[in-house]
Tab-separated table of C-alpha atoms in Angstrom:
chain	number	residue	atom	x	y	z
A	8	MET	CA	-1.479	-38.559	8.472
A	9	ARG	CA	-2.384	-34.970	9.300
A	10	SER	CA	-5.637	-34.296	11.177
A	11	LEU	CA	-8.151	-31.584	10.410
A	12	PHE	CA	-9.400	-29.293	13.140
A	13	ALA	CA	-11.376	-26.041	13.247
A	14	ALA	CA	-9.330	-24.090	15.770
A	15	GLY	CA	-11.400	-20.989	15.179
A	16	ALA	CA	-14.421	-22.691	16.727
A	17	LEU	CA	-12.383	-23.552	19.806
A	18	VAL	CA	-11.325	-19.979	20.387
A	19	LEU	CA	-14.826	-18.790	19.570
A	20	VAL	CA	-16.224	-20.873	22.408
A	21	SER	CA	-13.757	-19.397	24.892
A	22	HIS	CA	-14.684	-15.828	24.032
A	23	LEU	CA	-18.383	-16.560	24.317
A	24	GLY	CA	-17.755	-17.631	27.889
A	25	VAL	CA	-18.495	-21.342	27.497
A	26	THR	CA	-16.578	-23.403	30.087
A	27	GLU	CA	-16.832	-26.866	28.576
A	28	SER	CA	-13.796	-29.101	28.821
A	29	ILE	CA	-11.238	-28.878	26.045
A	30	ASP	CA	-12.077	-32.428	24.954
A	31	ALA	CA	-15.730	-31.499	24.563
A	32	VAL	CA	-14.883	-28.428	22.573
A	33	GLN	CA	-12.576	-30.423	20.286
A	34	THR	CA	-15.372	-32.867	19.647
A	35	GLN	CA	-17.672	-30.008	18.651
A	36	ALA	CA	-14.998	-28.356	16.511
A	37	ALA	CA	-14.268	-31.544	14.601
A	38	THR	CA	-17.645	-31.159	12.868
A	39	LEU	CA	-16.437	-27.864	11.373
A	40	PRO	CA	-13.161	-28.824	9.735
A	41	SER	CA	-12.892	-26.144	7.069
A	42	VAL	CA	-13.716	-22.490	6.440
A	43	ARG	CA	-14.859	-20.275	3.611
A	44	ILE	CA	-13.409	-16.755	3.834
A	45	HIS	CA	-15.249	-14.170	1.747
A	46	THR	CA	-13.304	-10.925	1.351
A	47	SER	CA	-15.032	-7.731	0.186
A	48	ALA	CA	-12.928	-4.704	-0.778
A	49	LYS	CA	-14.258	-1.273	0.128
A	50	ARG	CA	-11.652	0.720	-1.788
A	51	LYS	CA	-10.170	0.382	-5.273
A	52	SER	CA	-6.716	0.038	-3.744
A	53	THR	CA	-7.755	-3.248	-2.096
A	54	VAL	CA	-9.306	-4.842	-5.195
A	55	THR	CA	-7.599	-8.092	-6.286
A	56	HIS	CA	-7.387	-9.027	-9.983
A	57	GLY	CA	-10.158	-6.544	-10.668
A	58	GLN	CA	-12.518	-8.276	-8.232
A	59	SER	CA	-13.950	-6.455	-5.240
A	60	GLY	CA	-15.101	-9.723	-3.688
A	61	PHE	CA	-13.630	-13.233	-3.659
A	62	ASP	CA	-13.642	-16.493	-1.688
A	63	THR	CA	-10.742	-18.289	-0.034
A	64	PHE	CA	-11.257	-21.873	1.129
A	65	ALA	CA	-9.109	-23.312	3.903
A	66	ASN	CA	-8.466	-26.553	5.791
A	67	PRO	CA	-6.942	-26.327	9.295
A	68	VAL	CA	-4.228	-28.936	9.867
A	69	LEU	CA	-2.968	-30.072	13.272
A	70	SER	CA	0.704	-30.490	14.085
A	71	SER	CA	1.831	-34.010	14.965
A	72	ASP	CA	1.545	-33.310	18.705
A	73	LYS	CA	-1.805	-31.543	18.213
A	74	SER	CA	-0.546	-28.386	19.927
A	75	LYS	CA	-0.595	-26.095	16.881
A	76	VAL	CA	-2.677	-25.539	13.784
A	77	LEU	CA	-1.672	-24.337	10.312
A	78	TYR	CA	-4.232	-23.661	7.611
A	79	ASP	CA	-3.871	-24.752	4.000
A	80	ALA	CA	-5.931	-22.635	1.612
A	81	TYR	CA	-6.602	-21.584	-1.961
A	82	ALA	CA	-8.340	-18.804	-3.904
A	83	THR	CA	-9.078	-18.572	-7.630
A	84	PHE	CA	-9.449	-15.471	-9.815
A	85	VAL	CA	-10.209	-14.951	-13.500
A	86	GLU	CA	-8.844	-11.797	-15.126
A	87	ASN	CA	-8.770	-11.078	-18.868
A	88	GLY	CA	-9.597	-14.701	-19.578
A	89	VAL	CA	-6.716	-16.049	-17.477
A	90	GLU	CA	-7.361	-18.153	-14.363
A	91	PHE	CA	-5.057	-17.483	-11.420
A	92	THR	CA	-4.921	-19.905	-8.486
A	93	TYR	CA	-3.303	-18.903	-5.198
A	94	SER	CA	-2.446	-21.859	-2.959
A	95	LEU	CA	-1.246	-21.909	0.648
A	96	VAL	CA	0.430	-25.222	1.498
A	97	ASP	CA	2.483	-25.897	4.643
A	98	GLY	CA	2.874	-22.155	5.252
A	99	SER	CA	4.048	-21.281	1.711
A	100	TRP	CA	2.036	-19.295	-0.839
A	101	TYR	CA	2.112	-20.254	-4.529
A	102	LEU	CA	0.622	-18.687	-7.670
A	103	GLY	CA	-0.200	-20.745	-10.726
A	104	THR	CA	-2.103	-20.435	-13.973
A	105	LYS	CA	-3.693	-23.223	-15.983
A	106	GLY	CA	-1.078	-25.362	-17.684
A	107	SER	CA	1.902	-23.682	-16.009
A	108	GLU	CA	4.100	-24.389	-13.003
A	109	SER	CA	3.330	-22.582	-9.759
A	110	ARG	CA	5.807	-20.038	-8.406
A	111	CYS	CA	6.605	-18.822	-4.896
A	112	LEU	CA	4.941	-15.745	-3.407
A	113	SER	CA	5.837	-13.595	-0.426
A	114	SER	CA	2.168	-13.347	0.604
A	115	GLY	CA	-1.306	-14.349	-0.484
A	116	PRO	CA	-4.572	-12.502	-1.095
A	117	VAL	CA	-5.619	-13.150	2.531
A	118	PRO	CA	-3.344	-13.786	5.562
A	119	VAL	CA	-5.343	-16.865	6.496
A	120	ASN	CA	-3.443	-17.942	9.599
A	121	SER	CA	-3.069	-14.404	10.956
A	122	LEU	CA	-6.804	-13.965	10.508
A	123	MET	CA	-7.676	-17.132	12.398
A	124	GLN	CA	-5.037	-16.554	15.079
A	125	SER	CA	-6.402	-13.057	15.710
A	126	LEU	CA	-9.337	-14.646	17.516
A	127	ASN	CA	-6.970	-15.665	20.301
A	128	ASP	CA	-6.103	-12.047	21.075
A	129	ALA	CA	-9.564	-10.537	20.597
A	130	THR	CA	-11.122	-8.555	23.446
A	131	PRO	CA	-14.786	-7.639	23.946
A	132	ILE	CA	-15.952	-4.124	23.043
A	133	PRO	CA	-19.348	-2.502	23.643
A	134	SER	CA	-19.639	-0.985	20.156
A	135	ALA	CA	-17.732	-0.175	16.972
A	136	SER	CA	-18.117	2.137	14.003
A	137	ILE	CA	-16.537	2.856	10.631
A	138	GLY	CA	-16.823	6.558	9.994
A	139	ASP	CA	-20.381	7.503	10.914
A	140	ASP	CA	-21.700	3.964	10.353
A	141	LYS	CA	-22.280	1.761	13.383
A	142	ILE	CA	-21.305	-1.904	13.077
A	143	GLU	CA	-24.345	-4.041	13.793
A	144	CYS	CA	-23.773	-7.378	15.533
A	145	THR	CA	-27.283	-8.516	16.401
A	146	GLY	CA	-27.260	-11.816	18.261
A	147	GLY	CA	-23.475	-12.024	18.194
A	148	LYS	CA	-20.475	-11.034	20.281
A	149	LEU	CA	-18.526	-7.878	19.330
A	150	LEU	CA	-14.740	-8.131	19.740
A	151	GLN	CA	-11.664	-6.110	18.817
A	152	THR	CA	-8.481	-7.580	17.314
A	153	SER	CA	-5.746	-6.865	14.776
A	154	PHE	CA	-3.783	-8.710	12.101
A	155	GLY	CA	-1.713	-7.708	9.117
A	156	GLY	CA	-1.051	-4.348	10.764
A	157	THR	CA	-4.744	-3.394	10.698
A	158	ASP	CA	-7.339	-3.156	13.468
A	159	TYR	CA	-10.586	-5.078	13.022
A	160	ALA	CA	-13.907	-5.337	14.807
A	161	LEU	CA	-15.202	-8.911	14.952
A	162	CYS	CA	-18.829	-9.943	15.079
A	163	VAL	CA	-18.786	-13.555	16.279
A	164	SER	CA	-21.998	-15.385	15.407
A	165	GLY	CA	-22.051	-18.522	17.507
A	166	ALA	CA	-20.750	-21.692	15.870
A	167	SER	CA	-21.453	-20.494	12.317
A	168	GLY	CA	-18.433	-18.189	12.035
A	169	PHE	CA	-17.533	-14.530	12.377
A	170	THR	CA	-17.141	-11.328	10.370
A	171	ALA	CA	-14.139	-8.977	10.556
A	172	TYR	CA	-14.678	-5.296	9.738
A	173	SER	CA	-12.078	-2.640	8.903
A	174	SER	CA	-12.021	0.587	6.919
A	175	ASP	CA	-10.667	-1.253	3.870
A	176	LEU	CA	-12.168	-4.738	4.028
A	177	THR	CA	-15.025	-6.865	5.279
A	178	ILE	CA	-13.977	-10.490	5.836
A	179	GLU	CA	-16.679	-13.101	6.463
A	180	VAL	CA	-15.522	-16.441	7.868
A	181	GLU	CA	-17.972	-19.326	7.604
A	182	TYR	CA	-17.343	-22.708	9.223
A	183	LEU	CA	-18.058	-25.566	6.800
A	184	ASN	CA	-19.293	-29.086	7.487
A	185	THR	CA	-16.903	-30.895	5.152
A	186	PRO	CA	-13.215	-30.541	4.284
A	187	VAL	CA	-12.233	-28.506	1.250
A	188	LYS	CA	-10.668	-30.230	-1.764
A	189	MET	CA	-7.390	-28.454	-2.464
A	190	PRO	CA	-6.180	-27.926	-6.060
A	191	THR	CA	-3.198	-29.919	-7.295
A	192	LEU	CA	0.060	-27.957	-7.507
A	193	THR	CA	2.592	-28.333	-10.310
A	194	LEU	CA	5.878	-27.136	-8.842
A	195	SER	CA	9.187	-26.298	-10.461
A	196	GLU	CA	12.397	-27.306	-8.694
A	197	ALA	CA	12.776	-23.752	-7.361
A	198	SER	CA	9.192	-23.695	-6.077
A	199	LYS	CA	9.740	-26.852	-4.049
A	200	SER	CA	11.811	-24.821	-1.588
A	201	CYS	CA	9.504	-21.813	-1.207
A	202	GLN	CA	9.875	-19.811	1.994
A	203	ASN	CA	7.282	-20.298	4.720
A	204	VAL	CA	5.442	-16.982	5.006
A	205	GLU	CA	2.613	-18.115	7.298
A	206	LYS	CA	3.202	-19.820	10.622
A	207	ALA	CA	1.331	-22.323	12.741
A	208	PHE	CA	-0.136	-20.953	15.937
A	209	PRO	CA	-0.958	-22.496	19.344
A	210	MET	CA	-4.350	-24.104	19.350
A	211	THR	CA	-5.332	-24.468	23.002
A	212	PRO	CA	-3.289	-22.460	25.549
A	213	THR	CA	-5.019	-19.144	24.941
A	214	ALA	CA	-8.407	-20.751	24.853
A	215	GLN	CA	-7.752	-22.627	28.072
A	216	SER	CA	-6.556	-19.434	29.730
A	217	SER	CA	-9.614	-17.582	28.548
A	218	THR	CA	-12.051	-20.160	29.833
A	219	LYS	CA	-10.402	-21.042	33.127
A	220	THR	CA	-8.279	-18.206	34.494
A	221	ARG	CA	-8.668	-14.963	32.556
A	222	SER	CA	-11.540	-12.533	32.871
A	223	LEU	CA	-11.626	-10.421	29.728
A	224	GLU	CA	-12.107	-6.742	30.468
A	225	GLN	CA	-14.331	-4.897	28.050
A	226	ALA	CA	-12.589	-2.165	26.083
A	227	SER	CA	-14.148	1.144	25.037
A	228	HIS	CA	-15.926	1.974	21.791
A	229	MET	CA	-13.851	1.157	18.692
A	230	ALA	CA	-13.874	3.920	16.076
A	231	MET	CA	-12.345	3.312	12.628
A	232	ALA	CA	-11.843	5.704	9.735
A	233	ALA	CA	-14.494	5.895	7.044
A	234	SER	CA	-14.039	3.618	4.029
A	235	THR	CA	-14.409	6.504	1.630
A	236	CYS	CA	-13.243	10.096	1.807
A	237	SER	CA	-14.670	13.265	0.340
A	238	CYS	CA	-13.041	16.483	-0.765
A	239	LYS	CA	-12.955	19.063	2.011
A	240	SER	CA	-12.187	21.877	-0.419
A	241	LYS	CA	-13.271	22.837	-3.932
A	242	PRO	CA	-12.600	20.079	-6.514
A	243	ARG	CA	-10.150	21.338	-9.125
A	244	PRO	CA	-8.125	19.963	-12.040
A	245	CYS	CA	-4.897	18.276	-10.892
A	246	ILE	CA	-1.548	18.144	-12.655
A	247	PHE	CA	1.280	15.815	-11.589
A	248	PHE	CA	4.983	16.456	-12.211
A	249	HIS	CA	7.518	13.611	-11.811
A	250	GLY	CA	11.091	13.751	-10.516
A	251	SER	CA	14.442	13.366	-12.262
A	252	GLY	CA	15.734	10.525	-14.411
A	253	ASN	CA	13.095	10.588	-17.156
A	254	LYS	CA	14.682	10.860	-20.607
A	255	HIS	CA	11.477	10.800	-22.642
A	256	GLU	CA	9.313	13.871	-23.252
A	257	GLU	CA	5.778	14.366	-24.546
A	258	PRO	CA	4.527	17.762	-25.756
A	259	LEU	CA	0.989	17.078	-24.527
A	260	LEU	CA	-0.214	16.242	-21.026
A	261	GLN	CA	-1.167	12.598	-20.497
A	262	ASP	CA	-4.303	11.059	-18.981
A	263	THR	CA	-2.306	8.206	-17.396
A	264	PRO	CA	1.256	7.784	-16.059
A	265	LYS	CA	1.985	4.845	-18.398
A	266	LEU	CA	4.767	6.685	-20.242
A	267	LEU	CA	6.581	7.534	-17.007
A	268	ARG	CA	7.946	4.012	-16.494
A	269	GLY	CA	7.202	3.857	-12.796
A	270	LYS	CA	8.094	7.455	-11.945
A	271	LEU	CA	4.497	7.986	-10.780
A	272	GLY	CA	1.620	5.606	-10.180
A	273	SER	CA	-2.005	6.152	-11.112
A	274	ILE	CA	-3.986	8.271	-8.653
A	275	SER	CA	-7.268	7.680	-10.474
A	276	GLY	CA	-10.050	6.790	-8.049
A	277	HIS	CA	-8.083	7.986	-5.022
A	278	ALA	CA	-8.232	11.769	-5.393
A	279	PRO	CA	-11.729	13.144	-4.688
A	280	CYS	CA	-10.441	16.727	-4.882
A	281	CYS	CA	-9.309	16.236	-8.496
A	282	SER	CA	-12.031	17.108	-11.004
A	283	SER	CA	-9.623	15.922	-13.720
A	284	ILE	CA	-6.113	14.440	-13.699
A	285	LYS	CA	-3.194	15.062	-16.047
A	286	TYR	CA	0.424	13.896	-15.985
A	287	ALA	CA	3.343	15.841	-17.434
A	288	VAL	CA	6.023	13.775	-19.184
A	289	LEU	CA	9.217	15.841	-19.346
A	290	ASP	CA	12.927	15.316	-19.913
A	291	THR	CA	14.307	15.520	-16.385
A	292	ASP	CA	17.618	13.900	-17.172
A	293	ASP	CA	19.272	16.368	-19.565
A	294	TYR	CA	18.043	19.528	-17.816
A	295	GLU	CA	19.104	21.010	-14.486
A	296	TRP	CA	16.354	21.997	-12.087
A	297	THR	CA	17.531	25.590	-12.564
A	298	ASN	CA	16.987	25.461	-16.345
A	299	GLY	CA	14.738	28.261	-17.603
A	300	ALA	CA	13.284	26.202	-20.461
A	301	LEU	CA	12.212	23.498	-17.999
A	302	HIS	CA	10.692	26.176	-15.745
A	303	GLN	CA	8.656	27.465	-18.680
A	304	LYS	CA	7.303	23.995	-19.495
A	305	TYR	CA	6.089	23.637	-15.906
A	306	CYS	CA	4.305	26.970	-16.132
A	307	THR	CA	2.824	26.353	-19.587
A	308	HIS	CA	1.408	22.980	-18.564
A	309	SER	CA	0.053	24.323	-15.267
A	310	LEU	CA	-1.566	27.360	-16.908
A	311	SER	CA	-3.438	25.060	-19.308
A	312	MET	CA	-5.318	23.182	-16.596
A	313	SER	CA	-7.993	25.724	-15.623
A	314	LYS	CA	-10.043	28.188	-17.655
A	315	THR	CA	-9.712	30.691	-14.825
A	316	SER	CA	-5.918	30.867	-15.136
A	317	ASN	CA	-4.718	34.197	-16.565
A	318	LEU	CA	-2.173	33.829	-19.364
A	319	SER	CA	-1.371	37.527	-19.597
A	320	SER	CA	-0.476	37.789	-15.903
A	321	LYS	CA	0.925	34.218	-15.862
A	322	THR	CA	-1.334	33.372	-12.904
A	323	ILE	CA	-2.208	29.714	-12.337
A	324	ASP	CA	-5.635	29.610	-10.698
A	325	ASP	CA	-8.107	26.975	-9.488
A	326	THR	CA	-5.570	24.171	-9.987
A	327	ILE	CA	-3.954	21.540	-7.773
A	328	ILE	CA	-0.266	21.103	-8.613
A	329	VAL	CA	1.429	17.943	-7.311
A	330	THR	CA	5.212	17.686	-7.572
A	331	HIS	CA	7.359	14.694	-6.731
A	332	SER	CA	10.987	14.964	-5.646
A	333	MET	CA	13.102	17.178	-7.985
A	334	ALA	CA	9.891	18.523	-9.512
A	335	GLY	CA	9.445	20.503	-6.287
A	336	LEU	CA	12.716	22.311	-6.933
A	337	VAL	CA	11.761	22.993	-10.558
A	338	MET	CA	8.379	24.419	-9.533
A	339	ALA	CA	10.016	26.630	-6.921
A	340	GLY	CA	12.524	27.761	-9.534
A	341	ALA	CA	9.777	28.622	-12.012
A	342	LEU	CA	7.990	30.751	-9.421
A	343	THR	CA	11.224	32.370	-8.241
A	344	THR	CA	12.199	33.461	-11.750
A	345	GLY	CA	8.749	34.867	-12.486
A	346	LYS	CA	7.827	32.406	-15.228
A	347	CYS	CA	4.434	32.094	-13.523
A	348	LYS	CA	2.735	32.585	-10.167
A	349	LEU	CA	0.071	30.852	-8.101
A	350	GLY	CA	-3.377	32.359	-7.710
A	351	ALA	CA	-5.456	32.232	-4.541
A	352	GLY	CA	-7.416	29.234	-5.842
A	353	THR	CA	-4.357	27.078	-6.522
A	354	SER	CA	-2.834	24.534	-4.129
A	355	TRP	CA	0.673	23.131	-4.470
A	356	VAL	CA	1.333	19.721	-2.905
A	357	ALA	CA	5.036	18.828	-2.745
A	358	MET	CA	6.115	15.215	-2.191
A	359	SER	CA	9.686	14.706	-0.965
A	360	PRO	CA	11.232	17.850	-2.474
A	361	PRO	CA	15.051	17.908	-2.017
A	362	MET	CA	15.112	21.626	-1.237
A	363	LYS	CA	18.748	21.465	-0.109
A	364	GLY	CA	19.767	18.927	-2.711
A	365	SER	CA	20.627	15.311	-2.066
A	366	MET	CA	23.773	13.668	-0.748
A	367	ALA	CA	22.945	10.792	-3.109
A	368	SER	CA	23.979	13.032	-5.990
A	369	ASP	CA	27.292	13.807	-4.283
A	370	TYR	CA	28.038	10.131	-3.704
A	371	LEU	CA	27.034	9.230	-7.254
A	372	GLN	CA	29.371	11.846	-8.695
A	373	ASP	CA	32.213	10.576	-6.512
A	374	PHE	CA	31.697	7.083	-7.885
A	375	CYS	CA	31.377	8.247	-11.483
A	376	THR	CA	34.539	10.382	-11.362
A	377	GLY	CA	36.636	7.537	-10.020
A	378	LYS	CA	37.029	8.585	-6.403
A	379	PHE	CA	35.822	5.124	-5.441
A	380	LEU	CA	37.039	2.254	-7.591
A	381	GLY	CA	35.581	-1.200	-7.849
A	382	VAL	CA	32.576	-3.187	-8.985
A	383	THR	CA	30.036	-0.530	-7.920
A	384	THR	CA	31.441	2.074	-10.315
A	385	LYS	CA	31.349	-0.398	-13.208
A	386	LEU	CA	27.772	-1.395	-12.406
A	387	LEU	CA	26.654	2.243	-12.282
A	388	GLY	CA	28.111	2.707	-15.732
A	389	LEU	CA	26.331	-0.357	-17.067
A	390	ILE	CA	22.922	0.822	-15.829
A	391	GLY	CA	23.390	4.320	-17.221
A	392	GLU	CA	24.045	6.222	-13.995
A	393	CYS	CA	27.587	7.173	-15.030
A	394	PRO	CA	28.478	9.672	-16.267
A	395	THR	CA	26.247	11.665	-13.926
A	396	SER	CA	23.324	13.375	-15.677
A	397	LYS	CA	22.857	17.136	-15.720
A	398	ALA	CA	19.789	16.763	-13.514
A	399	ARG	CA	21.707	14.767	-10.903
A	400	LEU	CA	24.614	17.204	-10.926
A	401	SER	CA	22.224	20.085	-10.305
A	402	THR	CA	20.979	18.464	-7.095
A	403	VAL	CA	24.305	18.069	-5.305
A	404	TYR	CA	23.977	19.083	-1.680
A	405	GLN	CA	23.784	22.794	-0.893
A	406	ASN	CA	27.000	24.369	0.476
A	407	GLU	CA	28.941	21.124	0.088
A	408	LYS	CA	32.134	20.614	-1.924
A	409	LEU	CA	30.438	19.841	-5.260
A	410	SER	CA	28.045	22.780	-5.148
A	411	THR	CA	28.824	26.245	-6.530
A	412	PRO	CA	28.053	29.758	-5.251
A	413	ALA	CA	25.461	30.166	-8.007
A	414	LEU	CA	23.760	26.867	-7.139
A	415	ASN	CA	23.830	27.693	-3.418
A	416	ALA	CA	22.095	30.999	-4.167
A	417	ALA	CA	19.500	29.253	-6.349
A	418	TYR	CA	18.739	26.825	-3.513
A	419	ALA	CA	18.292	29.690	-1.042
A	420	ALA	CA	15.911	31.544	-3.362
A	421	ALA	CA	13.923	28.372	-4.128
A	422	GLN	CA	13.568	27.596	-0.420
A	423	LYS	CA	12.137	31.032	0.255
A	424	THR	CA	9.655	30.671	-2.609
A	425	TYR	CA	8.756	27.160	-1.497
A	426	VAL	CA	7.874	28.241	2.038
A	427	SER	CA	5.725	31.091	0.722
A	428	ASN	CA	3.786	29.056	-1.840
A	429	VAL	CA	3.512	25.383	-0.893
A	430	SER	CA	0.141	24.286	0.521
A	431	ALA	CA	1.081	20.814	1.764
A	432	ALA	CA	4.207	18.668	1.908
A	433	ILE	CA	4.645	14.901	2.137
A	434	GLU	CA	8.052	13.548	3.117
A	435	ASN	CA	9.451	10.176	2.093
A	436	PHE	CA	13.211	9.812	2.356
A	437	ARG	CA	13.259	6.721	0.150
A	438	SER	CA	11.906	8.583	-2.883
A	439	ARG	CA	14.274	11.535	-3.019
A	440	ILE	CA	15.153	12.809	-6.518
């Protein structure tokens, strides 16, 4: 029979400087066996199932030797008429819908055990702020901790619970007087062996150290980034160009990236400098980045974004152009060949442009031409990577064996144009081409 225990209350007592015996603290904690965790999202990117706020209920469970604690938990969401239940049992997260079997997950909506364990490592701070807003902790104890790769300021409010603040989330933990009734799981055979993604943590050593031997030194003021950002320049219409590998083309610009099949995600709600957002959907599989017709499409789409652009002089003005991967080469090529030019009010943001080409294209061509034999070559053919597309062949590495003098010269010219015109660059080696 597993025992319930509110470990958070135990650690809470240690940080508030109470020096009661561990037995006394355990007696007090036993009256608070469960917690309600209310999570509030401050940004659209942290919304879950369309909900900016949700509750997670958890029961702490002691190990057989009472040295560690592991929380079981659950959270329920309703989206588009469908009820989703996330359950954390014995360190494994599951997701189920009404009438269906639950499946394994690699994580849950809240890292329950990391959250509760973070109390053990919290240190006192004199003050904290998010942007220009000071975190108020009237009548409580202000601490600093981290979990899930994010720093948090904690306001610990006696035996009632605590609140964790970050730039993205506010997490309120309330100690409850009665255990939580966990939902029943219907598991498939595969789900019965789900991986443990949350771990039990020591329940008393840190607390004992804090109360008996360790004097916590107070850290300095904790400053966190603001939860929202504003445009530091003039808001302008934004156009996004995707990289290679897209075989479908649309004559008109799109309001969403749905037709790009994962080539670009939606930036809506995350780009305060964009007064409007459009996505180009172009054939970047059958055309080399040096292709003049492709250059012209880039220019035509870009010139259409702002009323202040000059068609007669081919000047793109008051526009933010965002290119991803090979699109950076195409844009540089369009400017190099005079198909259009950037006005003073236009900014070009290039994400991972392969300005010298990509060795991935060289390796792919070697596989597709039979230099390397085996299963890999057959698989590449099955998924449509062999024979190598025109776009891929045009991005073989500059000055290497598969490149040509003409392509080497085109790279050199594009690099010069790129340096002279790009406003900002974001590098990500995993998303090349």
